[in-house]
Amino acid sequence: MAAAGETGVTTDDTRPGDTRSLLRELPALAGVAPPLDLDAVPDHPVTLFLDWLDVAMRHAVPEPHAMTMSTVDATGLPDARVLVLKDVDARGWAFASTRTSAKGGQLAANTQAALTFWWQPIVRSVRVRGHVVEASRDESLADLAARSAAARADVDPDDWTLWRVVPSRVEFWQGSSDRRHLRIVFDRDGDDWRRQI
């Protein structure tokens, strides 16, 4: 057994050539992208996100509301975890957790965050970047009340917090097996959005 702090694996043991070959043989972008009419892309990222979320649900994408949330800690070390999207509207993308969690501490130190949605069966991804704001206490308490009794059992209501990522940039990406991927980017410009296709 390897001593604490040792992996017991040497460089020779990792067989990078074999792993590289194995990974290259795996299929990539194996899903089927739905039609995308670039002339019909809306002017607001929330509208397009809701359209894409609806398509993901109609195509039975498993857990389309699951997202990877990325933050950084006080030292600048990045962190990520999978969360469930609670809501999305013109105010931003909402999620919830306890203020005393690791993510809560990181958001207290640095309010910048990113969300990533990956819907493999339809070869679509959405990335959201922005700053995070706390919702009102009433909204946080309402979110907690909507959870099951078992999920609420050990949660301090004063600690439960609903946050929103207020987006500054939203990128929609649709993959293609011929590598001619489509990308639609929205950048915030004051109260408006600049869209690039």
PDB file of C-alpha atoms in Angstrom:
ATOM      1  CA  MET A   1       0.000   0.000   0.000  1.00  0.00           C
ATOM      2  CA  ALA A   2       1.338   3.459  -0.885  1.00  0.00           C
ATOM      3  CA  ALA A   3       2.306   5.766   1.948  1.00  0.00           C
ATOM      4  CA  ALA A   4       0.235   8.857   2.618  1.00  0.00           C
ATOM      5  CA  GLY A   5       0.881  11.449  -0.056  1.00  0.00           C
ATOM      6  CA  GLU A   6       2.134   8.840  -2.545  1.00  0.00           C
ATOM      7  CA  THR A   7       0.100   7.432  -5.388  1.00  0.00           C
ATOM      8  CA  GLY A   8       2.152   4.293  -5.859  1.00  0.00           C
ATOM      9  CA  VAL A   9       2.051   4.958  -9.625  1.00  0.00           C
ATOM     10  CA  THR A  10       5.189   5.798 -11.557  1.00  0.00           C
ATOM     11  CA  THR A  11       5.362   7.557 -14.884  1.00  0.00           C
ATOM     12  CA  ASP A  12       6.098   4.231 -16.562  1.00  0.00           C
ATOM     13  CA  ASP A  13       2.958   2.687 -15.030  1.00  0.00           C
ATOM     14  CA  THR A  14       0.513   5.174 -16.538  1.00  0.00           C
ATOM     15  CA  ARG A  15       0.894   3.903 -20.135  1.00  0.00           C
ATOM     16  CA  PRO A  16      -0.025   7.292 -21.681  1.00  0.00           C
ATOM     17  CA  GLY A  17       0.231   5.901 -25.206  1.00  0.00           C
ATOM     18  CA  ASP A  18      -2.389   3.252 -24.499  1.00  0.00           C
ATOM     19  CA  THR A  19      -4.703   5.704 -22.767  1.00  0.00           C
ATOM     20  CA  ARG A  20      -4.327   8.213 -25.576  1.00  0.00           C
ATOM     21  CA  SER A  21      -5.219   5.579 -28.163  1.00  0.00           C
ATOM     22  CA  LEU A  22      -8.173   4.388 -26.126  1.00  0.00           C
ATOM     23  CA  LEU A  23      -9.519   7.921 -25.772  1.00  0.00           C
ATOM     24  CA  ARG A  24      -9.072   8.683 -29.475  1.00  0.00           C
ATOM     25  CA  GLU A  25     -11.117   5.596 -30.362  1.00  0.00           C
ATOM     26  CA  LEU A  26     -14.107   6.753 -28.337  1.00  0.00           C
ATOM     27  CA  PRO A  27     -16.915   8.334 -30.365  1.00  0.00           C
ATOM     28  CA  ALA A  28     -17.324  12.090 -29.998  1.00  0.00           C
ATOM     29  CA  LEU A  29     -20.329  14.222 -30.861  1.00  0.00           C
ATOM     30  CA  ALA A  30     -22.377  11.055 -31.220  1.00  0.00           C
ATOM     31  CA  GLY A  31     -25.731  12.762 -30.732  1.00  0.00           C
ATOM     32  CA  VAL A  32     -28.045  14.180 -33.374  1.00  0.00           C
ATOM     33  CA  ALA A  33     -28.381  17.947 -33.462  1.00  0.00           C
ATOM     34  CA  PRO A  34     -31.859  19.307 -34.182  1.00  0.00           C
ATOM     35  CA  PRO A  35     -32.357  21.824 -36.993  1.00  0.00           C
ATOM     36  CA  LEU A  36     -31.203  25.334 -36.132  1.00  0.00           C
ATOM     37  CA  ASP A  37     -32.561  28.287 -38.104  1.00  0.00           C
ATOM     38  CA  LEU A  38     -29.998  31.045 -37.611  1.00  0.00           C
ATOM     39  CA  ASP A  39     -32.389  33.598 -39.137  1.00  0.00           C
ATOM     40  CA  ALA A  40     -34.868  32.898 -36.319  1.00  0.00           C
ATOM     41  CA  VAL A  41     -32.460  33.350 -33.397  1.00  0.00           C
ATOM     42  CA  PRO A  42     -34.088  35.698 -30.839  1.00  0.00           C
ATOM     43  CA  ASP A  43     -32.453  38.890 -29.591  1.00  0.00           C
ATOM     44  CA  HIS A  44     -32.332  37.830 -25.924  1.00  0.00           C
ATOM     45  CA  PRO A  45     -30.304  34.909 -24.524  1.00  0.00           C
ATOM     46  CA  VAL A  46     -32.978  33.876 -22.023  1.00  0.00           C
ATOM     47  CA  THR A  47     -35.483  33.407 -24.847  1.00  0.00           C
ATOM     48  CA  LEU A  48     -33.041  31.221 -26.781  1.00  0.00           C
ATOM     49  CA  PHE A  49     -32.110  29.284 -23.637  1.00  0.00           C
ATOM     50  CA  LEU A  50     -35.753  28.498 -22.909  1.00  0.00           C
ATOM     51  CA  ASP A  51     -36.201  27.388 -26.529  1.00  0.00           C
ATOM     52  CA  TRP A  52     -33.166  25.099 -26.297  1.00  0.00           C
ATOM     53  CA  LEU A  53     -34.244  23.759 -22.895  1.00  0.00           C
ATOM     54  CA  ASP A  54     -37.648  22.934 -24.363  1.00  0.00           C
ATOM     55  CA  VAL A  55     -35.977  21.083 -27.253  1.00  0.00           C
ATOM     56  CA  ALA A  56     -33.800  19.159 -24.776  1.00  0.00           C
ATOM     57  CA  MET A  57     -36.871  18.103 -22.793  1.00  0.00           C
ATOM     58  CA  ARG A  58     -38.797  17.096 -25.928  1.00  0.00           C
ATOM     59  CA  HIS A  59     -35.811  14.953 -26.973  1.00  0.00           C
ATOM     60  CA  ALA A  60     -35.816  13.304 -23.520  1.00  0.00           C
ATOM     61  CA  VAL A  61     -32.327  14.534 -22.643  1.00  0.00           C
ATOM     62  CA  PRO A  62     -31.682  13.147 -19.140  1.00  0.00           C
ATOM     63  CA  GLU A  63     -31.706  15.831 -16.455  1.00  0.00           C
ATOM     64  CA  PRO A  64     -31.616  18.829 -18.811  1.00  0.00           C
ATOM     65  CA  HIS A  65     -31.734  21.124 -15.776  1.00  0.00           C
ATOM     66  CA  ALA A  66     -28.397  19.792 -14.468  1.00  0.00           C
ATOM     67  CA  MET A  67     -25.548  22.258 -14.852  1.00  0.00           C
ATOM     68  CA  THR A  68     -21.919  22.506 -13.835  1.00  0.00           C
ATOM     69  CA  MET A  69     -21.297  25.618 -11.773  1.00  0.00           C
ATOM     70  CA  SER A  70     -17.728  26.922 -11.680  1.00  0.00           C
ATOM     71  CA  THR A  71     -16.399  29.307  -9.044  1.00  0.00           C
ATOM     72  CA  VAL A  72     -13.012  30.296  -7.650  1.00  0.00           C
ATOM     73  CA  ASP A  73     -11.953  30.358  -4.031  1.00  0.00           C
ATOM     74  CA  ALA A  74     -10.220  33.213  -2.196  1.00  0.00           C
ATOM     75  CA  THR A  75      -6.819  32.058  -3.499  1.00  0.00           C
ATOM     76  CA  GLY A  76      -8.012  31.898  -7.109  1.00  0.00           C
ATOM     77  CA  LEU A  77      -8.184  28.095  -7.236  1.00  0.00           C
ATOM     78  CA  PRO A  78     -11.069  27.020  -9.503  1.00  0.00           C
ATOM     79  CA  ASP A  79     -13.807  24.706  -8.313  1.00  0.00           C
ATOM     80  CA  ALA A  80     -16.823  23.104  -9.975  1.00  0.00           C
ATOM     81  CA  ARG A  81     -19.847  21.030  -9.056  1.00  0.00           C
ATOM     82  CA  VAL A  82     -23.105  19.884 -10.625  1.00  0.00           C
ATOM     83  CA  LEU A  83     -26.261  21.659  -9.465  1.00  0.00           C
ATOM     84  CA  VAL A  84     -29.886  21.839 -10.538  1.00  0.00           C
ATOM     85  CA  LEU A  85     -31.239  24.921 -12.274  1.00  0.00           C
ATOM     86  CA  LYS A  86     -34.083  26.335 -10.167  1.00  0.00           C
ATOM     87  CA  ASP A  87     -35.395  28.991 -12.539  1.00  0.00           C
ATOM     88  CA  VAL A  88     -34.365  31.285 -15.358  1.00  0.00           C
ATOM     89  CA  ASP A  89     -35.829  34.616 -16.322  1.00  0.00           C
ATOM     90  CA  ALA A  90     -34.655  38.092 -17.292  1.00  0.00           C
ATOM     91  CA  ARG A  91     -32.964  38.413 -13.875  1.00  0.00           C
ATOM     92  CA  GLY A  92     -30.689  35.417 -14.453  1.00  0.00           C
ATOM     93  CA  TRP A  93     -30.154  31.701 -13.869  1.00  0.00           C
ATOM     94  CA  ALA A  94     -31.159  30.621 -10.340  1.00  0.00           C
ATOM     95  CA  PHE A  95     -29.675  27.941  -8.086  1.00  0.00           C
ATOM     96  CA  ALA A  96     -29.778  27.290  -4.343  1.00  0.00           C
ATOM     97  CA  SER A  97     -27.648  25.904  -1.538  1.00  0.00           C
ATOM     98  CA  THR A  98     -26.531  26.798   1.960  1.00  0.00           C
ATOM     99  CA  ARG A  99     -24.577  29.984   2.497  1.00  0.00           C
ATOM    100  CA  THR A 100     -22.106  28.039   4.670  1.00  0.00           C
ATOM    101  CA  SER A 101     -21.313  25.526   1.891  1.00  0.00           C
ATOM    102  CA  ALA A 102     -18.001  25.648   0.017  1.00  0.00           C
ATOM    103  CA  LYS A 103     -19.713  27.334  -2.912  1.00  0.00           C
ATOM    104  CA  GLY A 104     -21.340  29.859  -0.578  1.00  0.00           C
ATOM    105  CA  GLY A 105     -17.953  30.755   0.889  1.00  0.00           C
ATOM    106  CA  GLN A 106     -16.420  31.057  -2.560  1.00  0.00           C
ATOM    107  CA  LEU A 107     -19.230  33.310  -3.753  1.00  0.00           C
ATOM    108  CA  ALA A 108     -18.780  35.491  -0.677  1.00  0.00           C
ATOM    109  CA  ALA A 109     -15.124  35.961  -1.661  1.00  0.00           C
ATOM    110  CA  ASN A 110     -15.678  36.323  -5.415  1.00  0.00           C
ATOM    111  CA  THR A 111     -19.113  36.745  -6.981  1.00  0.00           C
ATOM    112  CA  GLN A 112     -17.991  35.765 -10.491  1.00  0.00           C
ATOM    113  CA  ALA A 113     -19.233  32.367 -11.676  1.00  0.00           C
ATOM    114  CA  ALA A 114     -19.952  30.296 -14.764  1.00  0.00           C
ATOM    115  CA  LEU A 115     -22.597  27.709 -15.608  1.00  0.00           C
ATOM    116  CA  THR A 116     -22.282  24.988 -18.241  1.00  0.00           C
ATOM    117  CA  PHE A 117     -25.125  22.894 -19.619  1.00  0.00           C
ATOM    118  CA  TRP A 118     -24.225  19.875 -21.788  1.00  0.00           C
ATOM    119  CA  TRP A 119     -27.040  18.118 -23.619  1.00  0.00           C
ATOM    120  CA  GLN A 120     -25.165  15.266 -25.310  1.00  0.00           C
ATOM    121  CA  PRO A 121     -28.062  13.552 -27.150  1.00  0.00           C
ATOM    122  CA  ILE A 122     -28.715  16.761 -29.117  1.00  0.00           C
ATOM    123  CA  VAL A 123     -25.059  17.882 -29.236  1.00  0.00           C
ATOM    124  CA  ARG A 124     -25.774  21.231 -27.613  1.00  0.00           C
ATOM    125  CA  SER A 125     -24.080  23.187 -24.874  1.00  0.00           C
ATOM    126  CA  VAL A 126     -24.825  26.497 -23.191  1.00  0.00           C
ATOM    127  CA  ARG A 127     -22.295  28.486 -21.167  1.00  0.00           C
ATOM    128  CA  VAL A 128     -23.325  31.367 -18.912  1.00  0.00           C
ATOM    129  CA  ARG A 129     -20.796  33.768 -17.355  1.00  0.00           C
ATOM    130  CA  GLY A 130     -21.572  36.575 -14.940  1.00  0.00           C
ATOM    131  CA  HIS A 131     -21.776  37.729 -11.362  1.00  0.00           C
ATOM    132  CA  VAL A 132     -23.907  36.154  -8.674  1.00  0.00           C
ATOM    133  CA  VAL A 133     -26.457  37.965  -6.514  1.00  0.00           C
ATOM    134  CA  GLU A 134     -28.554  36.688  -3.643  1.00  0.00           C
ATOM    135  CA  ALA A 135     -32.298  36.556  -4.102  1.00  0.00           C
ATOM    136  CA  SER A 136     -34.576  37.995  -1.439  1.00  0.00           C
ATOM    137  CA  ARG A 137     -35.063  36.085   1.824  1.00  0.00           C
ATOM    138  CA  ASP A 138     -38.680  35.456   0.839  1.00  0.00           C
ATOM    139  CA  GLU A 139     -37.557  33.819  -2.417  1.00  0.00           C
ATOM    140  CA  SER A 140     -34.962  31.719  -0.595  1.00  0.00           C
ATOM    141  CA  LEU A 141     -37.511  30.564   1.981  1.00  0.00           C
ATOM    142  CA  ALA A 142     -40.044  29.778  -0.752  1.00  0.00           C
ATOM    143  CA  ASP A 143     -37.432  27.684  -2.537  1.00  0.00           C
ATOM    144  CA  LEU A 144     -36.652  25.797   0.664  1.00  0.00           C
ATOM    145  CA  ALA A 145     -40.361  25.234   1.324  1.00  0.00           C
ATOM    146  CA  ALA A 146     -40.741  23.713  -2.151  1.00  0.00           C
ATOM    147  CA  ARG A 147     -38.208  20.985  -1.331  1.00  0.00           C
ATOM    148  CA  SER A 148     -39.320  17.645   0.028  1.00  0.00           C
ATOM    149  CA  ALA A 149     -39.597  17.209   3.798  1.00  0.00           C
ATOM    150  CA  ALA A 150     -36.580  14.899   3.715  1.00  0.00           C
ATOM    151  CA  ALA A 151     -34.517  17.466   1.802  1.00  0.00           C
ATOM    152  CA  ARG A 152     -35.487  20.207   4.279  1.00  0.00           C
ATOM    153  CA  ALA A 153     -34.947  18.137   7.419  1.00  0.00           C
ATOM    154  CA  ASP A 154     -31.377  19.154   8.246  1.00  0.00           C
ATOM    155  CA  VAL A 155     -31.331  22.588   6.617  1.00  0.00           C
ATOM    156  CA  ASP A 156     -31.229  25.764   8.681  1.00  0.00           C
ATOM    157  CA  PRO A 157     -33.744  28.090   6.971  1.00  0.00           C
ATOM    158  CA  ASP A 158     -31.511  31.082   7.738  1.00  0.00           C
ATOM    159  CA  ASP A 159     -28.659  29.372   5.870  1.00  0.00           C
ATOM    160  CA  TRP A 160     -30.610  28.359   2.759  1.00  0.00           C
ATOM    161  CA  THR A 161     -29.977  30.806  -0.080  1.00  0.00           C
ATOM    162  CA  LEU A 162     -31.282  31.238  -3.587  1.00  0.00           C
ATOM    163  CA  TRP A 163     -28.767  32.936  -5.884  1.00  0.00           C
ATOM    164  CA  ARG A 164     -28.887  34.118  -9.484  1.00  0.00           C
ATOM    165  CA  VAL A 165     -26.113  34.294 -12.037  1.00  0.00           C
ATOM    166  CA  VAL A 166     -26.670  37.656 -13.704  1.00  0.00           C
ATOM    167  CA  PRO A 167     -25.189  37.003 -17.138  1.00  0.00           C
ATOM    168  CA  SER A 168     -22.624  39.154 -18.873  1.00  0.00           C
ATOM    169  CA  ARG A 169     -22.019  36.578 -21.618  1.00  0.00           C
ATOM    170  CA  VAL A 170     -24.035  33.586 -22.829  1.00  0.00           C
ATOM    171  CA  GLU A 171     -22.723  31.204 -25.464  1.00  0.00           C
ATOM    172  CA  PHE A 172     -24.860  28.662 -27.313  1.00  0.00           C
ATOM    173  CA  TRP A 173     -22.944  25.917 -29.100  1.00  0.00           C
ATOM    174  CA  GLN A 174     -24.222  23.210 -31.416  1.00  0.00           C
ATOM    175  CA  GLY A 175     -21.802  20.498 -32.467  1.00  0.00           C
ATOM    176  CA  SER A 176     -21.510  18.878 -35.858  1.00  0.00           C
ATOM    177  CA  SER A 177     -19.811  15.627 -36.834  1.00  0.00           C
ATOM    178  CA  ASP A 178     -18.039  17.464 -39.672  1.00  0.00           C
ATOM    179  CA  ARG A 179     -16.598  19.863 -37.050  1.00  0.00           C
ATOM    180  CA  ARG A 180     -18.454  22.822 -38.551  1.00  0.00           C
ATOM    181  CA  HIS A 181     -19.875  23.730 -35.174  1.00  0.00           C
ATOM    182  CA  LEU A 182     -22.322  26.595 -34.735  1.00  0.00           C
ATOM    183  CA  ARG A 183     -21.800  29.196 -32.031  1.00  0.00           C
ATOM    184  CA  ILE A 184     -24.153  31.994 -30.996  1.00  0.00           C
ATOM    185  CA  VAL A 185     -22.731  34.457 -28.466  1.00  0.00           C
ATOM    186  CA  PHE A 186     -24.597  37.141 -26.530  1.00  0.00           C
ATOM    187  CA  ASP A 187     -22.571  39.846 -24.751  1.00  0.00           C
ATOM    188  CA  ARG A 188     -24.252  42.286 -22.414  1.00  0.00           C
ATOM    189  CA  ASP A 189     -24.069  45.902 -23.558  1.00  0.00           C
ATOM    190  CA  GLY A 190     -25.667  47.997 -20.820  1.00  0.00           C
ATOM    191  CA  ASP A 191     -29.326  46.989 -20.763  1.00  0.00           C
ATOM    192  CA  ASP A 192     -29.103  45.432 -24.220  1.00  0.00           C
ATOM    193  CA  TRP A 193     -27.382  42.425 -25.786  1.00  0.00           C
ATOM    194  CA  ARG A 194     -24.938  42.209 -28.680  1.00  0.00           C
ATOM    195  CA  ARG A 195     -25.395  38.977 -30.596  1.00  0.00           C
ATOM    196  CA  GLN A 196     -22.775  37.282 -32.764  1.00  0.00           C
ATOM    197  CA  ILE A 197     -23.400  34.237 -34.937  1.00  0.00           C
TER     198      ILE A 197
END
